[in-house]
Tab-separated table of C-alpha atoms and ligand atoms in Angstrom:
chain	number	residue	atom	x	y	z
A	215	MET	CA	18.275	-5.712	-9.241
A	216	SER	CA	17.280	-8.142	-6.623
A	217	GLY	CA	16.107	-11.187	-8.721
A	218	TYR	CA	19.463	-12.051	-10.018
A	219	ARG	CA	21.126	-13.442	-6.907
A	220	TYR	CA	18.932	-16.496	-7.534
A	221	ASP	CA	21.300	-19.191	-8.767
A	222	LEU	CA	18.987	-21.965	-10.048
A	223	PRO	CA	19.328	-22.409	-13.820
A	224	PHE	CA	15.700	-22.009	-14.248
A	225	SER	CA	12.792	-19.676	-13.045
A	226	ILE	CA	9.358	-20.299	-11.566
A	227	MET	CA	8.011	-19.388	-15.152
A	228	ASP	CA	10.268	-22.269	-16.682
A	229	VAL	CA	8.593	-24.640	-14.299
A	230	ALA	CA	5.098	-23.197	-15.094
A	231	GLY	CA	5.891	-23.836	-18.769
A	232	ILE	CA	6.874	-27.398	-18.109
A	233	LEU	CA	3.701	-27.969	-16.037
A	234	ASN	CA	1.639	-26.237	-18.750
A	235	LEU	CA	-0.031	-23.982	-16.051
A	236	ARG	CA	-2.876	-21.905	-17.474
A	237	ILE	CA	-2.006	-18.261	-17.020
A	238	ARG	CA	-5.101	-16.152	-16.146
A	239	ARG	CA	-3.579	-12.733	-15.377
A	240	ARG	CA	-0.097	-11.400	-16.087
A	241	GLY	CA	1.787	-8.503	-14.397
A	242	THR	CA	5.554	-7.828	-14.793
A	243	ARG	CA	6.428	-8.942	-11.204
A	244	SER	CA	3.936	-11.770	-10.813
A	245	VAL	CA	1.621	-13.964	-12.801
A	246	TYR	CA	-1.632	-15.768	-11.776
A	247	THR	CA	-2.308	-19.325	-12.888
A	248	ASP	CA	-4.681	-22.098	-12.043
A	249	CYS	CA	-3.482	-24.289	-9.206
A	250	PRO	CA	-2.270	-27.722	-10.220
A	251	LEU	CA	-2.239	-28.831	-6.528
A	252	CYS	CA	-5.811	-28.100	-5.483
A	253	GLY	CA	-7.266	-28.001	-8.954
A	254	ASP	CA	-8.458	-24.394	-8.701
A	255	THR	CA	-9.337	-22.966	-12.137
A	256	ARG	CA	-9.871	-19.311	-11.181
A	257	GLY	CA	-6.228	-18.224	-11.336
A	258	LYS	CA	-5.552	-18.397	-7.477
A	259	MET	CA	-1.870	-19.444	-7.818
A	260	ASN	CA	0.461	-16.531	-7.657
A	261	LEU	CA	3.949	-17.012	-9.334
A	262	ASN	CA	6.213	-14.269	-7.857
A	263	LEU	CA	8.786	-13.638	-10.658
A	264	GLU	CA	11.187	-11.635	-8.434
A	265	LYS	CA	11.433	-14.312	-5.745
A	266	ASN	CA	10.765	-17.409	-7.999
A	267	GLN	CA	8.215	-18.578	-5.543
A	268	PHE	CA	4.623	-19.719	-5.791
A	269	ARG	CA	1.627	-19.379	-3.485
A	270	CYS	CA	-1.869	-20.529	-4.004
A	271	ASN	CA	-4.339	-18.119	-2.439
A	272	TYR	CA	-6.921	-20.884	-2.260
A	273	CYS	CA	-5.167	-24.113	-0.862
A	274	GLN	CA	-2.304	-21.970	0.661
A	275	ALA	CA	0.307	-24.257	-0.940
A	276	GLY	CA	3.691	-22.396	-1.490
A	277	GLY	CA	7.316	-22.703	-2.134
A	278	GLY	CA	10.002	-22.381	-4.686
A	279	ALA	CA	10.404	-23.308	-8.352
A	280	ILE	CA	11.800	-26.905	-7.435
A	281	GLY	CA	9.094	-27.397	-4.861
A	282	LEU	CA	6.233	-26.631	-7.333
A	283	TYR	CA	7.534	-29.366	-9.753
A	284	ALA	CA	8.313	-31.754	-6.796
A	285	SER	CA	4.767	-31.313	-5.320
A	286	VAL	CA	2.953	-31.772	-8.533
A	287	TYR	CA	4.766	-35.057	-9.522
A	288	GLY	CA	5.356	-36.316	-5.934
A	289	VAL	CA	9.023	-36.584	-6.379
A	290	SER	CA	11.961	-35.484	-4.136
A	291	ASN	CA	13.509	-32.045	-4.541
A	292	SER	CA	16.793	-33.435	-5.994
A	293	ASP	CA	14.858	-35.625	-8.616
A	294	ALA	CA	12.827	-32.530	-9.371
A	295	TYR	CA	15.919	-30.365	-9.904
A	296	ARG	CA	17.442	-33.084	-12.198
A	297	GLU	CA	14.331	-33.607	-14.165
A	298	ILE	CA	13.766	-29.808	-14.790
A	299	CYS	CA	17.266	-29.334	-16.031
A	300	GLU	CA	16.937	-32.403	-18.313
A	301	ILE	CA	13.760	-31.032	-19.760
A	302	LEU	CA	15.192	-27.429	-20.225
A	303	TYR	CA	18.797	-28.222	-21.179
A	304	GLY	CA	18.925	-31.882	-22.234
A	305	ASN	CA	22.111	-33.413	-21.360
A	306	THR	CA	24.126	-30.112	-20.740
A	307	SER	CA	26.215	-30.076	-17.479
A	308	PRO	CA	24.859	-28.341	-14.453
A	309	GLN	CA	27.516	-25.611	-14.735
A	310	GLU	CA	26.719	-24.863	-18.350
A	311	CYS	CA	22.948	-24.776	-17.435
A	312	LYS	CA	23.651	-22.004	-14.997
A	313	MET	CA	25.662	-19.991	-17.590
A	314	ILE	CA	23.013	-20.252	-20.173
A	315	ALA	CA	20.320	-19.220	-17.527
A	316	ALA	CA	22.273	-16.363	-16.322
A	317	LYS	CA	22.684	-14.875	-19.755
A	318	GLU	CA	18.926	-15.275	-20.476
A	319	ARG	CA	17.980	-13.580	-17.218
A	320	GLN	CA	19.879	-10.370	-17.980
A	321	ILE	CA	16.718	-9.197	-19.776
A	322	ALA	CA	14.164	-10.580	-17.224
A	323	LEU	CA	12.619	-7.998	-14.839
A	324	PRO	CA	12.133	-4.213	-15.152
A	325	GLU	CA	14.197	-2.053	-12.755
A	326	SER	CA	12.182	-0.463	-10.141
A	327	ALA	CA	12.663	3.028	-8.533
A	328	GLU	CA	13.014	3.884	-4.873
A	329	LEU	CA	10.217	5.937	-3.256
A	330	ALA	CA	10.929	9.648	-3.335
A	331	SER	CA	10.698	11.774	-0.169
A	332	VAL	CA	7.434	13.127	0.799
A	333	PHE	CA	8.586	16.554	-0.095
A	334	ASP	CA	9.287	15.688	-3.627
A	335	ARG	CA	6.139	13.551	-4.046
A	336	SER	CA	3.964	16.453	-2.661
A	337	GLN	CA	5.637	19.011	-4.896
A	338	THR	CA	5.253	16.949	-8.078
A	339	TYR	CA	1.693	15.905	-7.179
A	340	GLU	CA	0.580	19.478	-6.417
A	341	ILE	CA	2.028	20.738	-9.778
A	342	MET	CA	0.451	17.690	-11.465
A	343	LEU	CA	-2.950	18.595	-9.976
A	344	SER	CA	-2.595	22.221	-11.222
A	345	GLN	CA	-2.350	20.744	-14.688
A	346	LEU	CA	-5.474	18.735	-14.364
A	347	THR	CA	-9.196	19.613	-14.318
A	348	LEU	CA	-12.251	18.237	-12.485
A	349	THR	CA	-15.027	17.268	-14.882
A	350	ARG	CA	-18.615	18.537	-14.256
A	351	THR	CA	-19.830	15.036	-13.551
A	352	HIS	CA	-17.131	14.618	-10.803
A	353	LEU	CA	-17.881	17.988	-9.300
A	354	GLU	CA	-21.492	17.235	-9.086
A	355	LYS	CA	-20.663	13.818	-7.412
A	356	LEU	CA	-18.539	15.529	-4.825
A	357	LYS	CA	-21.139	18.329	-4.133
A	358	GLN	CA	-23.740	15.526	-3.450
A	359	ARG	CA	-21.619	14.357	-0.744
A	360	GLY	CA	-22.014	17.747	1.056
A	361	LEU	CA	-18.770	19.536	-0.147
A	362	SER	CA	-18.918	23.092	-1.487
A	363	GLU	CA	-16.941	24.127	-4.530
A	364	GLU	CA	-14.403	26.005	-2.257
A	365	MET	CA	-13.959	22.727	-0.070
A	366	ILE	CA	-13.412	20.776	-3.276
A	367	GLN	CA	-10.768	23.060	-4.372
A	368	ARG	CA	-9.039	23.169	-1.115
A	369	ALA	CA	-8.925	19.365	-0.789
A	370	GLY	CA	-7.466	19.167	-4.331
A	371	TYR	CA	-9.701	16.597	-6.086
A	372	LYS	CA	-9.147	16.385	-9.806
A	373	SER	CA	-10.289	14.046	-12.548
A	374	THR	CA	-7.765	11.497	-13.975
A	375	PRO	CA	-6.639	12.550	-17.430
A	376	ALA	CA	-7.926	10.585	-20.378
A	377	PHE	CA	-4.892	11.194	-22.532
A	378	GLY	CA	-1.650	13.116	-22.850
A	379	PHE	CA	0.291	11.202	-20.219
A	380	ASP	CA	3.636	11.571	-21.895
A	381	SER	CA	3.338	15.299	-22.369
A	382	LEU	CA	2.106	15.819	-18.755
A	383	ALA	CA	5.290	14.163	-17.712
A	384	ASP	CA	7.166	16.364	-20.003
A	385	THR	CA	5.580	19.434	-18.559
A	386	LEU	CA	6.323	18.430	-15.029
A	387	LEU	CA	9.978	17.663	-15.836
A	388	SER	CA	10.313	21.040	-17.570
A	389	LYS	CA	8.935	22.621	-14.268
A	390	GLY	CA	11.774	20.963	-12.417
A	391	CYS	CA	9.578	18.287	-10.765
A	392	VAL	CA	11.190	15.009	-9.583
A	393	VAL	CA	9.392	12.088	-11.473
A	394	GLU	CA	11.739	9.120	-10.504
A	395	GLY	CA	10.400	7.554	-7.363
A	396	ILE	CA	7.111	9.207	-7.563
A	397	PRO	CA	4.275	6.560	-7.369
A	398	GLY	CA	2.338	6.525	-10.563
A	399	PHE	CA	5.285	7.619	-12.694
A	400	TYR	CA	7.303	5.109	-14.829
A	401	GLN	CA	9.810	5.110	-17.740
A	402	LYS	CA	8.833	3.794	-20.969
A	403	ASN	CA	11.164	1.650	-23.167
A	404	ASN	CA	12.183	4.608	-25.203
A	405	GLY	CA	13.402	6.323	-21.964
A	406	LYS	CA	10.576	8.800	-21.841
A	407	TRP	CA	8.718	9.287	-18.572
A	408	SER	CA	4.913	8.749	-18.371
A	409	LEU	CA	2.108	8.394	-15.880
A	410	HIS	CA	0.191	5.079	-15.197
A	411	PHE	CA	-3.306	6.218	-15.924
A	412	THR	CA	-5.568	3.931	-17.945
A	413	SER	CA	-9.029	4.347	-19.459
A	414	ARG	CA	-10.261	1.400	-17.275
A	415	CYS	CA	-9.178	3.187	-14.119
A	416	SER	CA	-10.679	6.643	-14.733
A	417	GLY	CA	-12.183	8.538	-11.852
A	418	ILE	CA	-11.391	11.106	-9.080
A	419	LEU	CA	-7.877	11.566	-7.750
A	420	ILE	CA	-8.205	11.625	-3.870
A	421	PRO	CA	-5.147	13.009	-2.205
A	422	PHE	CA	-3.748	11.288	0.909
A	423	ARG	CA	-2.169	14.056	2.949
A	424	ASN	CA	0.186	13.748	5.934
A	425	ILE	CA	-0.047	15.790	9.199
A	426	ALA	CA	1.730	18.689	7.468
A	427	GLY	CA	-0.749	18.713	4.628
A	428	LEU	CA	1.807	17.227	2.057
A	429	ILE	CA	0.392	14.749	-0.527
A	430	GLN	CA	1.936	11.352	0.101
A	431	ALA	CA	-0.097	9.422	-2.443
A	432	PHE	CA	-3.530	9.205	-4.271
A	433	GLN	CA	-6.301	6.918	-4.447
A	434	ILE	CA	-8.552	6.870	-7.590
A	435	ARG	CA	-12.196	6.710	-6.919
A	436	LEU	CA	-13.134	4.657	-9.982
A	437	ASP	CA	-15.957	5.634	-12.196
A	438	LYS	CA	-16.575	1.933	-12.955
A	439	PRO	CA	-15.823	-0.154	-9.810
A	440	PHE	CA	-14.354	-3.629	-10.282
A	441	ILE	CA	-15.830	-6.810	-8.971
A	442	ASP	CA	-12.972	-8.957	-7.614
A	443	GLU	CA	-12.850	-12.789	-7.477
A	444	LYS	CA	-14.555	-12.859	-4.151
A	445	GLY	CA	-17.506	-10.736	-5.590
A	446	HIS	CA	-16.486	-7.674	-3.574
A	447	GLU	CA	-16.816	-4.291	-5.186
A	448	THR	CA	-13.511	-2.292	-5.531
A	449	LYS	CA	-14.290	1.394	-5.601
A	450	TYR	CA	-10.856	2.746	-4.936
A	451	ILE	CA	-7.474	1.807	-6.276
A	452	TRP	CA	-3.920	3.424	-5.430
A	453	PHE	CA	-2.344	5.543	-8.142
A	454	SER	CA	0.756	3.363	-8.472
A	455	SER	CA	3.379	2.308	-10.964
A	456	VAL	CA	4.676	-0.755	-9.071
A	457	ASP	CA	4.639	-3.088	-12.018
A	458	GLU	CA	6.095	-0.758	-14.470
A	459	ARG	CA	9.790	0.049	-15.420
A	460	MET	CA	11.369	2.464	-12.953
A	461	GLY	CA	7.876	2.497	-11.199
A	462	VAL	CA	7.143	2.440	-7.435
A	463	SER	CA	4.369	1.388	-5.215
A	464	SER	CA	2.239	4.082	-3.363
A	465	GLY	CA	2.210	2.041	-0.343
A	466	SER	CA	-0.845	2.548	1.869
A	467	PRO	CA	-0.315	5.722	3.925
A	468	ALA	CA	-2.757	7.216	6.402
A	469	HIS	CA	-4.658	10.484	5.498
A	470	PHE	CA	-4.926	13.526	7.846
A	471	VAL	CA	-7.108	16.496	7.672
A	472	GLY	CA	-7.642	19.212	10.287
A	473	ASN	CA	-5.810	20.651	13.288
A	474	PRO	CA	-2.491	18.763	13.909
A	475	CYS	CA	-2.580	19.860	17.601
A	476	ASP	CA	-6.205	18.883	18.201
A	477	GLU	CA	-6.963	17.233	21.514
A	478	THR	CA	-9.426	14.941	19.939
A	479	VAL	CA	-9.143	13.227	16.545
A	480	PHE	CA	-11.734	11.120	14.795
A	481	ALA	CA	-10.503	8.007	12.925
A	482	THR	CA	-12.311	6.474	9.963
A	483	GLU	CA	-11.748	4.555	6.695
A	484	GLY	CA	-11.320	6.356	3.415
A	485	ALA	CA	-9.688	9.708	2.685
A	486	LEU	CA	-12.780	11.262	0.985
A	487	LYS	CA	-14.994	10.164	3.860
A	488	ALA	CA	-12.484	11.864	6.331
A	489	ASP	CA	-12.461	15.099	4.136
A	490	VAL	CA	-16.309	15.254	3.954
A	491	ALA	CA	-16.647	14.752	7.703
A	492	HIS	CA	-13.968	17.323	8.594
A	493	PHE	CA	-15.474	19.971	6.212
A	494	LEU	CA	-18.999	19.314	7.601
A	495	SER	CA	-18.038	19.238	11.285
A	496	GLY	CA	-14.823	21.256	11.548
A	497	ARG	CA	-13.328	18.480	13.485
A	498	THR	CA	-9.930	16.714	12.797
A	499	PHE	CA	-9.989	13.371	10.968
A	500	ALA	CA	-7.585	10.637	10.276
A	501	ALA	CA	-8.244	7.758	7.807
A	502	THR	CA	-6.570	4.726	6.235
A	503	ALA	CA	-7.731	3.233	2.979
A	504	GLY	CA	-9.663	0.295	4.531
A	505	ALA	CA	-11.270	-0.724	7.910
A	506	GLY	CA	-8.823	-3.656	8.330
A	507	ASN	CA	-5.825	-1.459	7.563
A	508	VAL	CA	-4.876	0.163	10.913
A	509	GLU	CA	-1.171	-0.180	10.821
A	510	PRO	CA	-0.518	3.141	8.777
A	511	PHE	CA	-2.266	4.935	11.865
A	512	ARG	CA	0.733	4.063	14.091
A	513	GLU	CA	3.126	6.693	12.860
A	514	LEU	CA	0.412	9.403	12.540
A	515	PHE	CA	-0.911	8.780	16.035
A	516	SER	CA	2.648	9.045	17.639
A	517	LEU	CA	2.968	12.392	15.957
A	518	LEU	CA	-0.428	13.425	17.184
A	519	LYS	CA	0.300	12.241	20.652
A	520	ALA	CA	3.547	14.302	20.714
A	521	ASN	CA	1.419	17.274	19.533
A	522	GLY	CA	-0.938	16.843	22.525
A	523	THR	CA	-3.735	14.627	21.188
A	524	GLN	CA	-5.386	12.651	23.889
A	525	ASN	CA	-8.480	11.049	22.533
A	526	ILE	CA	-9.097	9.129	19.361
A	527	TYR	CA	-12.771	8.442	18.549
A	528	GLU	CA	-13.380	5.457	16.171
A	529	THR	CA	-15.879	6.355	13.783
A	530	HIS	CA	-16.022	3.360	11.454
A	531	ASP	CA	-19.242	2.742	9.460
A	532	MET	CA	-22.221	1.641	11.393
A	533	ASP	CA	-22.330	-1.601	9.603
A	534	LYS	CA	-19.488	-2.622	12.153
A	535	TYR	CA	-22.563	-4.155	14.017
A	536	LYS	CA	-23.377	-6.383	11.004
A	537	ASN	CA	-20.205	-6.481	8.866
A	538	VAL	CA	-17.533	-8.798	10.493
A	539	HIS	CA	-14.619	-7.145	8.502
A	540	VAL	CA	-15.503	-3.648	9.734
A	541	ARG	CA	-15.993	-4.884	13.245
A	542	ALA	CA	-12.635	-6.728	13.267
A	543	GLY	CA	-10.990	-3.425	11.781
A	544	ALA	CA	-12.655	-1.415	14.618
A	545	LEU	CA	-11.257	-3.804	17.189
A	546	LYS	CA	-7.758	-3.612	15.764
A	547	LEU	CA	-8.009	0.126	15.949
A	548	HIS	CA	-9.076	0.188	19.568
A	549	ASN	CA	-6.088	-2.086	20.411
A	550	LEU	CA	-3.695	0.272	18.543
A	551	ILE	CA	-5.090	3.298	20.207
A	552	ALA	CA	-4.723	1.725	23.641
A	553	GLU	CA	-1.298	0.341	22.951
A	554	MET	CA	-0.199	3.868	22.092
A	555	GLY	CA	-1.347	5.198	25.493
A	556	LEU	CA	-4.253	7.238	23.913
A	557	GLN	CA	-7.879	7.289	25.083
A	558	THR	CA	-10.071	5.262	22.802
A	559	LYS	CA	-13.671	6.282	22.376
A	560	ILE	CA	-16.418	4.816	20.092
A	561	MET	CA	-18.786	7.096	18.391
A	562	ASN	CA	-22.216	5.750	17.274
A	563	TRP	CA	-24.961	7.464	15.675
A	564	ASP	CA	-28.306	6.750	14.027
A	565	LYS	CA	-27.883	3.402	12.167
A	566	ASN	CA	-29.897	4.796	9.238
A	567	TYR	CA	-26.738	6.692	8.266
A	568	LYS	CA	-23.935	4.295	7.286
A	569	GLY	CA	-20.902	6.507	7.379
A	570	ILE	CA	-19.921	9.369	9.719
A	571	ASP	CA	-19.963	11.631	6.634
A	572	ASP	CA	-23.658	10.485	5.890
A	573	PHE	CA	-24.675	11.298	9.407
A	574	LEU	CA	-22.921	14.686	9.548
A	575	LEU	CA	-24.412	15.575	6.125
A	576	SER	CA	-28.008	14.783	7.392
A	577	LYS	CA	-27.340	16.933	10.396
A	578	HIS	CA	-25.866	19.683	8.391
A	579	ARG	CA	-29.008	19.708	6.008
A	580	ASN	CA	-31.343	19.685	8.919
A	581	GLU	CA	-29.579	22.608	10.656
A	582	GLY	CA	-29.333	24.394	7.371
B	799	ZN	ZN1	-4.259	-24.424	-4.806
């Protein structure tokens, strides 16, 4: 219960209330509001409820609860503190303010769980997958990417369930599965365990496996991608329960598919892309969730190096020659590979094919 060491008699939300900040989005651990400092009206200001801090993702202003009030009114921190207490508690003594606040905060934040071991996660997830199905539409989508039904089964893709989350959790518990600390699982207020699937986030579950083939986490390939504030399309989200009671974050692990002792490994972004490329080429692939996200490769590459891997090919999408984010990600990857004492190689192909999977699929079809 981290949040309670905080000893101010008010929270960042109390200050948000005084400042009458407009709340745009609400999670259990953070809230997004308009920024009173730069005048943003798109909900760029993040209020962290655990740390009682604010940060505007637009003007970069940040600080604590007192600092927020002080910045808005242009007063000193000590004046801000006194004024906030006066507004919230009237003429009550500072000591009494703290006691009232401590009482109120007993019910503040939901407790979170600690991430379970990869063995427990994988076991629960494998049994969860055995209880789920793959819809015909999803099967066809995967086949269009070049996968056979046998490959699809081996990779373990399933459709997210549309209902019956509580009974799925019950079934897993009755089979002896660990549910506490498994990303995506959380406890409801009545004490029952459930899974954090929603109709808005329906799609295909894509397992992220480690070098031993164990499932560490899932991404969901969304049926209906989101458009974020920057206008970017979000096709994948993590299966996570981070904002829920006794829930936990999936983190952002790397995915591995192929031979753990291969001399040459190909690195790309996206687990599904890596799977498709592996199944079509027979080569070994590693992937992270995004081109800019190379840090999760560090642990995987060190295991591979110990196993005898010498070369890592960077096979990011060909838009690395146009897209600055992909190019920056490719560069970070080159640096990491070099830093780890491995040979880094770039693989290019016909620019008409965006991803390594698209290119291999065209080759596969021409040969077949
Ligand atoms: Zn701002």
